[in-house]
mmCIF file of C-alpha atoms and ligand atoms in Angstrom:
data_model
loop_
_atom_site.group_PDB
_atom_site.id
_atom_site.type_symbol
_atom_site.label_atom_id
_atom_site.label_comp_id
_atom_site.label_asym_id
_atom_site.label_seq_id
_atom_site.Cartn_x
_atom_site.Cartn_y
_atom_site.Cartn_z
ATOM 1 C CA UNK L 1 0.000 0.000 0.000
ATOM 2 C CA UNK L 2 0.812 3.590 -0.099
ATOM 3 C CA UNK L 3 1.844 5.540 2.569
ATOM 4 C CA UNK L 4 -1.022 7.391 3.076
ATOM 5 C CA UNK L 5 -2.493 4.635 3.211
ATOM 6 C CA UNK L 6 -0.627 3.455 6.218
ATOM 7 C CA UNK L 7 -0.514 5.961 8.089
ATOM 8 C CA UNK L 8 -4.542 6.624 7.555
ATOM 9 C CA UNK L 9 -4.654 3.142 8.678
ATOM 10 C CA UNK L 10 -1.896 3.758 11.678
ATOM 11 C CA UNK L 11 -3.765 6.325 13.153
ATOM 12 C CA UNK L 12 -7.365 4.930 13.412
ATOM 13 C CA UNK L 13 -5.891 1.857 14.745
ATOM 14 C CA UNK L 14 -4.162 3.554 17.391
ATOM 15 C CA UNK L 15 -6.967 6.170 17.922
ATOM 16 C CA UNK L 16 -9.199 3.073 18.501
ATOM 17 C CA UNK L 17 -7.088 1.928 21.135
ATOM 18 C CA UNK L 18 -6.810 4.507 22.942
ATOM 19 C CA UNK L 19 -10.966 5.229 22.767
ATOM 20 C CA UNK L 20 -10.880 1.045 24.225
ATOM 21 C CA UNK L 21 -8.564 2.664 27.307
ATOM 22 C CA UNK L 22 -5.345 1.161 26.616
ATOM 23 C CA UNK L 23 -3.686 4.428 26.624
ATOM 24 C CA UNK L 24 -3.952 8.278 26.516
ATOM 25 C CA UNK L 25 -2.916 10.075 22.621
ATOM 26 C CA UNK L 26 -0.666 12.586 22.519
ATOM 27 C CA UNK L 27 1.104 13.749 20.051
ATOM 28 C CA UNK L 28 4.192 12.042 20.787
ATOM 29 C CA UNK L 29 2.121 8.862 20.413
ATOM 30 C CA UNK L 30 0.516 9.972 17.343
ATOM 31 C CA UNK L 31 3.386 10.630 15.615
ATOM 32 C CA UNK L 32 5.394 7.256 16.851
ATOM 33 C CA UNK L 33 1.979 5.616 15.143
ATOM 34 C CA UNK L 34 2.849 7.633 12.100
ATOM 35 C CA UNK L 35 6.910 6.927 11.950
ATOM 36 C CA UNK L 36 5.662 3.042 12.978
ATOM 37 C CA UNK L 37 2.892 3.101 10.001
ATOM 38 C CA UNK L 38 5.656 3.977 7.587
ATOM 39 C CA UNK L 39 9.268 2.082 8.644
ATOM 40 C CA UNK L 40 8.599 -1.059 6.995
ATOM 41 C CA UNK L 41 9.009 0.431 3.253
ATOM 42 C CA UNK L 42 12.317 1.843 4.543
ATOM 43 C CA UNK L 43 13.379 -1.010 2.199
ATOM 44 C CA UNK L 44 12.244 0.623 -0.729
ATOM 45 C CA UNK L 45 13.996 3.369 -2.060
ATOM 46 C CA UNK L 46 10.841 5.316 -3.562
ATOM 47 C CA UNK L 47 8.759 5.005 -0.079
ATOM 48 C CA UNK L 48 7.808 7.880 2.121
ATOM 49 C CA UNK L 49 10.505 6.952 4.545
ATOM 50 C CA UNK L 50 12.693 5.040 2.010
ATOM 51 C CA UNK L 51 13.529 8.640 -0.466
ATOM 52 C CA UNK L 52 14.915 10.907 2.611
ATOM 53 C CA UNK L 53 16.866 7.761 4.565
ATOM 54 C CA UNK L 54 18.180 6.711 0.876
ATOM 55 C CA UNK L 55 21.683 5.401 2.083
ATOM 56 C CA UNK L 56 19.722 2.784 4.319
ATOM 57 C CA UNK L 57 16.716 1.740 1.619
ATOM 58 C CA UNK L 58 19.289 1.670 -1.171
ATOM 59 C CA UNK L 59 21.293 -1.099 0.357
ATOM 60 C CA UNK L 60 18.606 -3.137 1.518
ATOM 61 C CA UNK L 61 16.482 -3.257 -1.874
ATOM 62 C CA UNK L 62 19.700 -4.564 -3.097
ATOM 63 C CA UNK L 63 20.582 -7.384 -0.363
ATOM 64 C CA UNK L 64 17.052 -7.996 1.054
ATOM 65 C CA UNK L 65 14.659 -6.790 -1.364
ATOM 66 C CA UNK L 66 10.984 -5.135 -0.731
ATOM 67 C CA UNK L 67 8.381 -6.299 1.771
ATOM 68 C CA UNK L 68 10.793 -9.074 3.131
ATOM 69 C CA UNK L 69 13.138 -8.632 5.928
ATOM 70 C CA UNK L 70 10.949 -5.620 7.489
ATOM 71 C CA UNK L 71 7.308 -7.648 6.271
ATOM 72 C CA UNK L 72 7.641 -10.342 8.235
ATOM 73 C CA UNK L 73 7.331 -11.794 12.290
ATOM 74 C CA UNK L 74 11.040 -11.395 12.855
ATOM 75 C CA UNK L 75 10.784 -8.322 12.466
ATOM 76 C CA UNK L 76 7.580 -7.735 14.450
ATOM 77 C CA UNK L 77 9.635 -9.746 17.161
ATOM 78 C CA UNK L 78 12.533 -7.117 16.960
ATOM 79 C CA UNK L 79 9.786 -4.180 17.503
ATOM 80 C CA UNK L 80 8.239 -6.027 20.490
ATOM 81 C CA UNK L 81 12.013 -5.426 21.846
ATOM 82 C CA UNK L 82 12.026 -2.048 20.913
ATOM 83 C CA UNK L 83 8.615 -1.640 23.432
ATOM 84 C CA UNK L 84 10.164 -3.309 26.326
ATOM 85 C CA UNK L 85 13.003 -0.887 26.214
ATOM 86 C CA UNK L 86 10.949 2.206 25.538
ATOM 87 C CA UNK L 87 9.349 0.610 28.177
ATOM 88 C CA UNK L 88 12.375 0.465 30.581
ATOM 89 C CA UNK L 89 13.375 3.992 29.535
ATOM 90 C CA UNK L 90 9.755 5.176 30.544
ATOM 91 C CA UNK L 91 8.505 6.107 27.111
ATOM 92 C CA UNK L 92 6.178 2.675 26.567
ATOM 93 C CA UNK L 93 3.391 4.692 24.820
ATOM 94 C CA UNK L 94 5.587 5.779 22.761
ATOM 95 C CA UNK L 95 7.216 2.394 21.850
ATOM 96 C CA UNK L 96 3.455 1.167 21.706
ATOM 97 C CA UNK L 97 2.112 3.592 18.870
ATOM 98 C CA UNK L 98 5.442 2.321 16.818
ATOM 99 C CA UNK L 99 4.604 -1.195 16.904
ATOM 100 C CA UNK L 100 0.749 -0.602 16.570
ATOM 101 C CA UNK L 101 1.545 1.543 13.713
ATOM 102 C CA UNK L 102 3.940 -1.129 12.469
ATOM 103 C CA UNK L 103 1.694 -3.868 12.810
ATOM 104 C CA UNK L 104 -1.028 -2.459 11.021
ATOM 105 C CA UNK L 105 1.513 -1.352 8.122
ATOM 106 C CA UNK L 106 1.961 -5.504 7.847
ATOM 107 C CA UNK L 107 -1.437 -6.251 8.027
ATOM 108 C CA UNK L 108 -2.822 -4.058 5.528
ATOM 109 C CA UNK L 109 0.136 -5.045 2.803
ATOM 110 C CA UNK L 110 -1.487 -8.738 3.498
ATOM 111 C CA UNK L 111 -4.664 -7.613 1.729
ATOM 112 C CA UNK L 112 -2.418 -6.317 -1.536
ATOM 113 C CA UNK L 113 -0.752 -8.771 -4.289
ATOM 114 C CA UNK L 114 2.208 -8.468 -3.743
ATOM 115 C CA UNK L 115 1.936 -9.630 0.051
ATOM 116 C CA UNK L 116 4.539 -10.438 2.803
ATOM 117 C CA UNK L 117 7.506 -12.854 3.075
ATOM 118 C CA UNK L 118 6.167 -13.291 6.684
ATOM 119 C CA UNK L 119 8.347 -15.910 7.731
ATOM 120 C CA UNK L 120 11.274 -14.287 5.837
ATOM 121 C CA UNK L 121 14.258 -15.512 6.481
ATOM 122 C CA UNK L 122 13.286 -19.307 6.969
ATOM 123 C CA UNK L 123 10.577 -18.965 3.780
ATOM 124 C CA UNK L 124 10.593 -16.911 1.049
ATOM 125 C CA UNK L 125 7.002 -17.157 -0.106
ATOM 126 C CA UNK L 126 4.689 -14.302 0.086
ATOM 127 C CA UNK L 127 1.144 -13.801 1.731
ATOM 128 C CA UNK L 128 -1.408 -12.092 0.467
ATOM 129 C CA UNK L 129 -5.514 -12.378 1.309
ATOM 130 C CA UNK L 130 -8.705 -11.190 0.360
ATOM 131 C CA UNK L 131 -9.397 -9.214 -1.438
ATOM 132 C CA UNK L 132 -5.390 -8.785 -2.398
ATOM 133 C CA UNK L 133 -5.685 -5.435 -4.323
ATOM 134 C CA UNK L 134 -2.986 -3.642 -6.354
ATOM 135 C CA UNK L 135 -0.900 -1.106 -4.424
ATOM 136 C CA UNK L 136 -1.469 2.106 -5.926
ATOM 137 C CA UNK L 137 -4.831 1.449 -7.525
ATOM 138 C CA UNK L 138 -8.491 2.491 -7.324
ATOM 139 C CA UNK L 139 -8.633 -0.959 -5.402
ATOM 140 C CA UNK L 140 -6.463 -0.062 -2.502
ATOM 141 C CA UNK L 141 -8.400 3.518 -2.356
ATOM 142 C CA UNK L 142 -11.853 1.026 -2.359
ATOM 143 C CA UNK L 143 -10.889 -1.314 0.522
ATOM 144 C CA UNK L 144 -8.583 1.804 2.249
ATOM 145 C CA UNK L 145 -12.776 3.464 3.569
ATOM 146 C CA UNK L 146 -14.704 0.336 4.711
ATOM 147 C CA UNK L 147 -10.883 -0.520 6.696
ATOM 148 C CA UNK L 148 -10.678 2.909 8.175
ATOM 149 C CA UNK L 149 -14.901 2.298 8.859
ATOM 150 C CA UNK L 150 -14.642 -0.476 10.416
ATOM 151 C CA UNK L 151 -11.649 0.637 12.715
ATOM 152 C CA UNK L 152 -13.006 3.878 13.609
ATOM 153 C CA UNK L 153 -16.641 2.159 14.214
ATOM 154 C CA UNK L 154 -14.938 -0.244 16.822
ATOM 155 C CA UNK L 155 -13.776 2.122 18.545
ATOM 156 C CA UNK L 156 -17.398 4.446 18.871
ATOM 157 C CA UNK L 157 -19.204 1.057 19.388
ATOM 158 C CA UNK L 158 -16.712 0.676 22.414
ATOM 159 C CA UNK L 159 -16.404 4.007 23.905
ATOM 160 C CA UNK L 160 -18.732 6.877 21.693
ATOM 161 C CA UNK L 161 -17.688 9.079 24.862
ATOM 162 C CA UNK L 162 -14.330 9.130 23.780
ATOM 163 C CA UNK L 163 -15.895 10.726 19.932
ATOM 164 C CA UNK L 164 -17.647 13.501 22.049
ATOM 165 C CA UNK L 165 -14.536 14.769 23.772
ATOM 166 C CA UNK L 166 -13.012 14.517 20.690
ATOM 167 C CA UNK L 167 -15.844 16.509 18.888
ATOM 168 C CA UNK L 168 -15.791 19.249 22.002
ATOM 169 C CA UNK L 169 -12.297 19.463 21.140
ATOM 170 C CA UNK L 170 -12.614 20.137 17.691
ATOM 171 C CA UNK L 171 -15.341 23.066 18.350
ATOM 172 C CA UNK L 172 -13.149 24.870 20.578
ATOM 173 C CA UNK L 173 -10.143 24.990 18.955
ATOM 174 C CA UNK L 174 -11.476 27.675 16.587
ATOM 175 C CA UNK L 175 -11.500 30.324 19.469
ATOM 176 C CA UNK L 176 -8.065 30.148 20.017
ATOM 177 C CA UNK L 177 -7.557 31.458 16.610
ATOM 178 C CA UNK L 178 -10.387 34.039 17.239
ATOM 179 C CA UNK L 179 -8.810 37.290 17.678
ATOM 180 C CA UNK L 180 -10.102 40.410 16.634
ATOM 181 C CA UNK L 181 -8.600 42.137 13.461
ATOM 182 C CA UNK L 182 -8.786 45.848 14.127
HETATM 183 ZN ZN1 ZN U 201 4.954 -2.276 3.056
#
């Protein structure tokens, strides 16, 4: 998928948890969600992530190749030990908006073609499931609303009071930029 995609997908995720209670937003979470959403393409050298960190996505294309090493359990195993020492160093929200971003990022390339070598290094073969849609095309903007639906509904069927802070927020902000032009 794109990654607009994943980081659309990221944020509801992690916006969902948080309206279940497992842990306050902030923008330091928001944006670990975000970074999280996007590090697995850091092996591709056109990628959100992959064009500004070049000298890193150049040489893994070339050794590992796309959606492998970064696509697959291993390294959602290395991220869980990222959390436990964002954890130790006090910062766990933090480390948990990476991985949720991360995750997500791995789940939603599983509904595209050209999949995940999930068990990369032991297997090479790639996953993909329904309804495995091309990255980049009107598909992946089809399946991209009823995934961000269906995330954001979750979260209002499990705590709507969390929406109506939200949507208090939102109405007040426009006073702060209120001021008078004289
Ligand atoms: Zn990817």
């Amino acid at each position: 998928m794109m990654g607009r995609s994943h980081t659309l997908i990221g944020l509801a995720t992690v916006t969902a948890l948080a309206a279940a209670n497992f842990w306050p937003l902030s923008p330091a979470v928001l944006a670990a969600t975000a970074i999280g959403s996007l590090a697995p393409d850091i092996d591709h050298p056109q990628s959100t992530l992959g064009r500004p960190l070049f000298f890193v996505s150049y040489p893994m294309n070339a050794t590992i190749g796309h959606r492998t090493g970064t696509h697959s359990f291993l390294a959602l195993a290395f991220c869980t030990l990222a959390v436990l020492i964002a954890e130790a160093a006090g910062c766990a929200n933090i480390g948990y908006g990476f991985l949720v971003g991360y995750v997500a990022h791995i789940g939603a390339d599983l509904l595209t073609i050209e999949g995940c070598a999930l068990l990369y290094p032991w297997d090479r073969a790639r996953y993909a499931f329904w309804p495995a849609v091309q990255t980049g095309s009107l598909g992946e903007a089809v399946i991209l609303l009823p995934i961000l639906g269906l995330v954001l509904g979750i979260a209002y069927w499990l705590n709507p009071s969390f929406f109506d802070a939200a949507r208090q927020l939102r109405l007040h902000v426009p006073f702060l930029f209120h001021v008078p032009v004289t």
